[in-house]
Tab-separated table of C-alpha atoms in Angstrom:
chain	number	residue	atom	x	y	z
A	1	UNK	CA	115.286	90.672	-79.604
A	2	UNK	CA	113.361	88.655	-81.823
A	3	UNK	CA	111.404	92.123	-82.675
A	4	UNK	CA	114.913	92.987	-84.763
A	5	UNK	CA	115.749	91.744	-88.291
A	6	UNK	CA	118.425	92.217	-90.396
A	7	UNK	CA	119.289	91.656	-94.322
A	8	UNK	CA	120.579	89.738	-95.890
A	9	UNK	CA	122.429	87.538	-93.759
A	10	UNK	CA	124.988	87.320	-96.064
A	11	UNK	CA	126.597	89.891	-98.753
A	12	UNK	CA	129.067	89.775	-101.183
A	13	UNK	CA	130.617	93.053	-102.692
A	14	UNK	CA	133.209	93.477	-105.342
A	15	UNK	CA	135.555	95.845	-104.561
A	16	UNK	CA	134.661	99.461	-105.211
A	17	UNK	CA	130.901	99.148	-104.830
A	18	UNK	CA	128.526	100.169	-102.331
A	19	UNK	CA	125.964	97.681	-100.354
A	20	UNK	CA	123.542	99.179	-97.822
A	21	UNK	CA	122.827	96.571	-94.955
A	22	UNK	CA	119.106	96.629	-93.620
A	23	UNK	CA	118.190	96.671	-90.301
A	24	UNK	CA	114.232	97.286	-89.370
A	25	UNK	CA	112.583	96.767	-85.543
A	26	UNK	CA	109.361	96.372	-84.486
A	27	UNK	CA	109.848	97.608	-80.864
A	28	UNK	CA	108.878	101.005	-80.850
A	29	UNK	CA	112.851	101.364	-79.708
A	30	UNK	CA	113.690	104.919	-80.022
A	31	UNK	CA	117.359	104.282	-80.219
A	32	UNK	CA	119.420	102.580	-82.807
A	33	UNK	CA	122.692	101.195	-83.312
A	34	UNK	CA	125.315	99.448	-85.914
A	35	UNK	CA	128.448	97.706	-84.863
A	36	UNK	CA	131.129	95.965	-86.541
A	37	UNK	CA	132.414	92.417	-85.453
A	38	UNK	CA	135.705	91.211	-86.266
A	39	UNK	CA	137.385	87.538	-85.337
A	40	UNK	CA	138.543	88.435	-82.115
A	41	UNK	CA	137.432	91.520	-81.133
A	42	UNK	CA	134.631	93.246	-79.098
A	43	UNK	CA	131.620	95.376	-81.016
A	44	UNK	CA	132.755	97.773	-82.220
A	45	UNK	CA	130.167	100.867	-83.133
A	46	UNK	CA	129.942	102.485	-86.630
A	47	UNK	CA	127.007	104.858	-86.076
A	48	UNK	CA	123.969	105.435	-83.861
A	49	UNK	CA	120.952	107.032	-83.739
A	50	UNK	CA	118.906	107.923	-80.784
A	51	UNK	CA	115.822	109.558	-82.402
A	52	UNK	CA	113.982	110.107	-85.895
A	53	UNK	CA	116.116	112.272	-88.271
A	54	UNK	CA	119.410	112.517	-86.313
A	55	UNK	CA	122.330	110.032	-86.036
A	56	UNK	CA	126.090	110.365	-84.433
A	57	UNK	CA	129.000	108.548	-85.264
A	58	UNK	CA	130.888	106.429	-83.666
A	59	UNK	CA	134.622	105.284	-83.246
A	60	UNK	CA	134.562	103.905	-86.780
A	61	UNK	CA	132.013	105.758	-88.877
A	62	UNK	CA	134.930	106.761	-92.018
A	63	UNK	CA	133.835	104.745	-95.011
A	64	UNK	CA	129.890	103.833	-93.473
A	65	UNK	CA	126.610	106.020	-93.814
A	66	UNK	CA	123.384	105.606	-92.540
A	67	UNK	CA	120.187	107.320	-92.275
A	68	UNK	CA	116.941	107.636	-90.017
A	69	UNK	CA	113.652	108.254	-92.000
A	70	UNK	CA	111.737	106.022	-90.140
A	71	UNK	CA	111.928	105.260	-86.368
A	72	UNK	CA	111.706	101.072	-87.042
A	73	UNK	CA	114.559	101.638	-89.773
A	74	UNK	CA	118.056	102.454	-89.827
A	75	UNK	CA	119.866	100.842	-92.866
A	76	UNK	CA	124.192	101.297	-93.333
A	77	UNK	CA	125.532	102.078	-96.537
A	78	UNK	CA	129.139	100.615	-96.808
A	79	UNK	CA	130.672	102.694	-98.898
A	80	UNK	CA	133.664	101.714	-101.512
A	81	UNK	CA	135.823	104.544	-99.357
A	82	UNK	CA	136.175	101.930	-96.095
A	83	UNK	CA	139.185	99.793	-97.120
A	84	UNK	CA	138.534	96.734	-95.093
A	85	UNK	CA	134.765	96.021	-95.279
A	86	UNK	CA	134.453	92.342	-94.475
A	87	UNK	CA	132.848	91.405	-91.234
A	88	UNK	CA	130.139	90.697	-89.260
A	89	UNK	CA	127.653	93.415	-88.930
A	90	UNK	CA	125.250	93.907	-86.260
A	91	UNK	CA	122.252	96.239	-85.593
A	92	UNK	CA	120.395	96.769	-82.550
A	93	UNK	CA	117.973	98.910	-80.796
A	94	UNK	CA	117.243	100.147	-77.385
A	95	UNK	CA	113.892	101.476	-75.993
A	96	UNK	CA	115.348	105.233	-75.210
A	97	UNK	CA	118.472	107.175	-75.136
A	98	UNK	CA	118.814	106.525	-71.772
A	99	UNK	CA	121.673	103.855	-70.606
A	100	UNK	CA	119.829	100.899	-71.280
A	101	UNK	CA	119.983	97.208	-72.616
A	102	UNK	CA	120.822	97.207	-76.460
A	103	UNK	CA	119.132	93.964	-78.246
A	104	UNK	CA	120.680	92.942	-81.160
A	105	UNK	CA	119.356	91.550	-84.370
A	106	UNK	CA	120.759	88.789	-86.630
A	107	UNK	CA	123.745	89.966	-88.190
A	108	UNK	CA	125.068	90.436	-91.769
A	109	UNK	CA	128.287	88.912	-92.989
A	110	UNK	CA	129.678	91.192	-95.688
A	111	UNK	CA	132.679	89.489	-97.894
A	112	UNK	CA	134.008	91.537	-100.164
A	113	UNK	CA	135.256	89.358	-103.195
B	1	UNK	CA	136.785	108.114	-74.301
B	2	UNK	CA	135.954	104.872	-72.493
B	3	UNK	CA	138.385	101.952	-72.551
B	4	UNK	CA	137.178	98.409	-71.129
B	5	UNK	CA	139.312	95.746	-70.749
B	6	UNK	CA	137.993	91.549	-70.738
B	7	UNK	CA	140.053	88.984	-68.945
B	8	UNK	CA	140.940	86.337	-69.645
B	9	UNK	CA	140.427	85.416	-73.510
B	10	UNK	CA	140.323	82.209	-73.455
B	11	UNK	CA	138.868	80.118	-70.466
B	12	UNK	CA	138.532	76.460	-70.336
B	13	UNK	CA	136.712	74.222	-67.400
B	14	UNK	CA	135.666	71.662	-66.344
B	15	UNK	CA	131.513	70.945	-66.121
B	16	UNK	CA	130.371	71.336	-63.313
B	17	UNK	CA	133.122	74.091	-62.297
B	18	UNK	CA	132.562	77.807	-62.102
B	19	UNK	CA	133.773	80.575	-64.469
B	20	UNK	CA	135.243	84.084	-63.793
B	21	UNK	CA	135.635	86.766	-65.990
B	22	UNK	CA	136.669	90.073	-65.267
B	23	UNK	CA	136.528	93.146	-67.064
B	24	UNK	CA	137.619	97.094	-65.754
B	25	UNK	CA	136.658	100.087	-66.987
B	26	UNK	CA	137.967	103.673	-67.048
B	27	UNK	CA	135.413	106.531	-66.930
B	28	UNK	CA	134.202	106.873	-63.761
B	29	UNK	CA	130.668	108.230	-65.593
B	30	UNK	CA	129.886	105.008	-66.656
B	31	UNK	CA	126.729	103.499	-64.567
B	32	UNK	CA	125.509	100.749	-67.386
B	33	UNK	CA	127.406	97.437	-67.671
B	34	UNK	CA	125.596	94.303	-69.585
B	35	UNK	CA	126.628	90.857	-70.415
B	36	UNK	CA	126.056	89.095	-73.277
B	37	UNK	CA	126.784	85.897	-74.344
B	38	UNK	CA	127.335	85.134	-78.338
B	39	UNK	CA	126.936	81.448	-80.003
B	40	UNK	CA	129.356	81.048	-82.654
B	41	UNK	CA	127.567	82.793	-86.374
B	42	UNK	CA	124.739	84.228	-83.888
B	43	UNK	CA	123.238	87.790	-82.351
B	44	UNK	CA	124.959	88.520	-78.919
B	45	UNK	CA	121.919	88.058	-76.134
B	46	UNK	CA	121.501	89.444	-73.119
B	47	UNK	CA	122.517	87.105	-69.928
B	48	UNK	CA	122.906	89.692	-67.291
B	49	UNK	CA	123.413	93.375	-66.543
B	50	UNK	CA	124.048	95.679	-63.266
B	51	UNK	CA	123.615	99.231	-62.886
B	52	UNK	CA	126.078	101.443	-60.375
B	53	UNK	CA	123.807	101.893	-57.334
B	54	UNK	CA	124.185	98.123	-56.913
B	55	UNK	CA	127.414	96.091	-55.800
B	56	UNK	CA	125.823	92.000	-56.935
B	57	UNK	CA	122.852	90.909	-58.855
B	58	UNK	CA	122.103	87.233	-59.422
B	59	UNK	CA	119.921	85.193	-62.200
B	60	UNK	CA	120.322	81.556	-61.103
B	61	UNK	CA	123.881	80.468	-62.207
B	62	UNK	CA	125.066	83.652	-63.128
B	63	UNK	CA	125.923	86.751	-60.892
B	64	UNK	CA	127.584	89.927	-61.363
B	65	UNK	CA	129.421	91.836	-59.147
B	66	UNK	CA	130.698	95.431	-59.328
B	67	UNK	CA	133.392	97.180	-57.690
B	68	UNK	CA	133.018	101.114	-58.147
B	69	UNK	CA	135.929	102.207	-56.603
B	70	UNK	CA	138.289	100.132	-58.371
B	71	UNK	CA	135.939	100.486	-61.805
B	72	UNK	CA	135.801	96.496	-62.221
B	73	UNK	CA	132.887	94.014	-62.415
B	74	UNK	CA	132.728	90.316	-62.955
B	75	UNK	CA	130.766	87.713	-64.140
B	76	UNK	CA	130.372	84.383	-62.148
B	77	UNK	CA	128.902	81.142	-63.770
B	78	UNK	CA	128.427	78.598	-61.310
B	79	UNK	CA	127.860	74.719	-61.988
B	80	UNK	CA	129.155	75.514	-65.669
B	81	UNK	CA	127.427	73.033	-68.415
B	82	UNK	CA	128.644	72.365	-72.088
B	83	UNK	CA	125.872	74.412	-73.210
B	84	UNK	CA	127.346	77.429	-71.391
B	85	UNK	CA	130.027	77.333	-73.794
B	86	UNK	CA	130.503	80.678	-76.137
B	87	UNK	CA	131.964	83.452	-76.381
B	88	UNK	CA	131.104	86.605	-73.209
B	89	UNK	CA	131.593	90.120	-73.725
B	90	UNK	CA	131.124	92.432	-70.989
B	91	UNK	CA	130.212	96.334	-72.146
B	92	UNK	CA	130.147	99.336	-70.175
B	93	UNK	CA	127.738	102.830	-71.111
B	94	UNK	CA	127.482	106.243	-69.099
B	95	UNK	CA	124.310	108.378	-69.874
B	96	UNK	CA	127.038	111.611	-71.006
B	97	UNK	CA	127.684	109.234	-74.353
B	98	UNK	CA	124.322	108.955	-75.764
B	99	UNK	CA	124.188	105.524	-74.350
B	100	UNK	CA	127.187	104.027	-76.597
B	101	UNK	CA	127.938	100.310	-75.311
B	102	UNK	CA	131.766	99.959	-75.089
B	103	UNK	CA	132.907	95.990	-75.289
B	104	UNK	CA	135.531	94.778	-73.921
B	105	UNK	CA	137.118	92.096	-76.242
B	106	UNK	CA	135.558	88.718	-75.292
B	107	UNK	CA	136.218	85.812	-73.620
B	108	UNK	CA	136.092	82.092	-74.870
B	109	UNK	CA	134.796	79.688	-72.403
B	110	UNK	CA	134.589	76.320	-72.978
B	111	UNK	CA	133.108	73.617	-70.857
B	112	UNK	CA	134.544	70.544	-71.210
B	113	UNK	CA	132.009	67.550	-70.235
């Protein structure tokens, strides 16, 4: 998992603006992934993307974007339409679209002031 | 979709004692289910995982177990040290989702020395 970086670690937004959250590997993974952490909750997933070009959304994709240029990058735009922004954001990758393990980068603490 | 459900939250022991936690799951497609382990501000990481044509896999102190039938599996930590202390999350993925992970809620385990 070391292969998977994210910036910046931390983020500050005021409200109504949008900050896009970057997330590159260095895997080869084919499939990619964003999640949302809050205090006490599981992962939730915001949007994935299992090949160049294409992406689905998840159970909480209203408010987020994303896109898939490049198969080592897959950056999230949060976007001043989600309402409750702050948390802990994680990417990760996986090496096909196949059910496989997901290895996660760093993470990305948004606040928004 | 898929619900998965972590038990207990919280879980405090003694070192030296072993550590259950159980999680269930509800679609029967599911054939996928990891474990992670997350350090408080840090990426989830792999510990173990188990796929559905197998009932128990073991990595030293840790094991996992699977029940099909009744959709549960469980993770065992025996001879728990204060460095096993974090937060678990147990996930669970079938191949007709695109591979989406879906967490239960976590578990708190502390170790106390």
């Amino acid at each position: 998992d070391g292969g998977i970086t994210q910036s910046p670690k931390y983020l500050f937004r005021k409200e109504g603006q949008n900050v896009t959250l970057s997330c590159e590997q260095n895997l080869n993974h084919d499939a990619m992934y964003w999640y949302r952490q809050d205090p006490g909750q599981g992962l939730r997933l915001i949007y994935y993307s299992q090949i160049v070009n294409d992406f689905q959304k998840g159970d909480i994709a209203e408010g987020y974007s994303v896109s898939r240029e490049k198969k080592e990058s897959f950056p999230l735009t949060v976007t001043s339409a989600q309402k409750n922004p702050t948390a802990f954001y994680l990417c990760a990758s996986s090496p096909w679209r196949g059910a496989d393990t997901q290895y996660f980068g760093p993470g990305t603490r948004l606040t928004v002031l | 979709g898929e619900n998965v459900e972590q038990h207990p939250s919280t879980l405090s022991v003694q070192e030296g004692d072993s550590a259950v936690i159980k999680c269930t799951y509800s679609d029967s497609a599911s054939n996928y289910f990891p474990w992670y382990k997350q350090e408080l501000g840090k990426r989830p990481q792999l510990i173990i995982d188990i796929r559905s044509n197998v009932g128990e896999k073991k990595d030293q102190r840790i094991a996992v177990t699977l029940n099909k039938t009744a959709k549960h599996f469980s993770l065992h930590i025996t001879e728990t040290q204060p460095e096993d202390s974090a937060v678990y999350f147990c996930a669970a993925s079938a191949p007709n989702t695109g591979n989406q992970f879906y967490f239960g809620t976590g578990t708190s385990l502390t170790v106390i020395p």
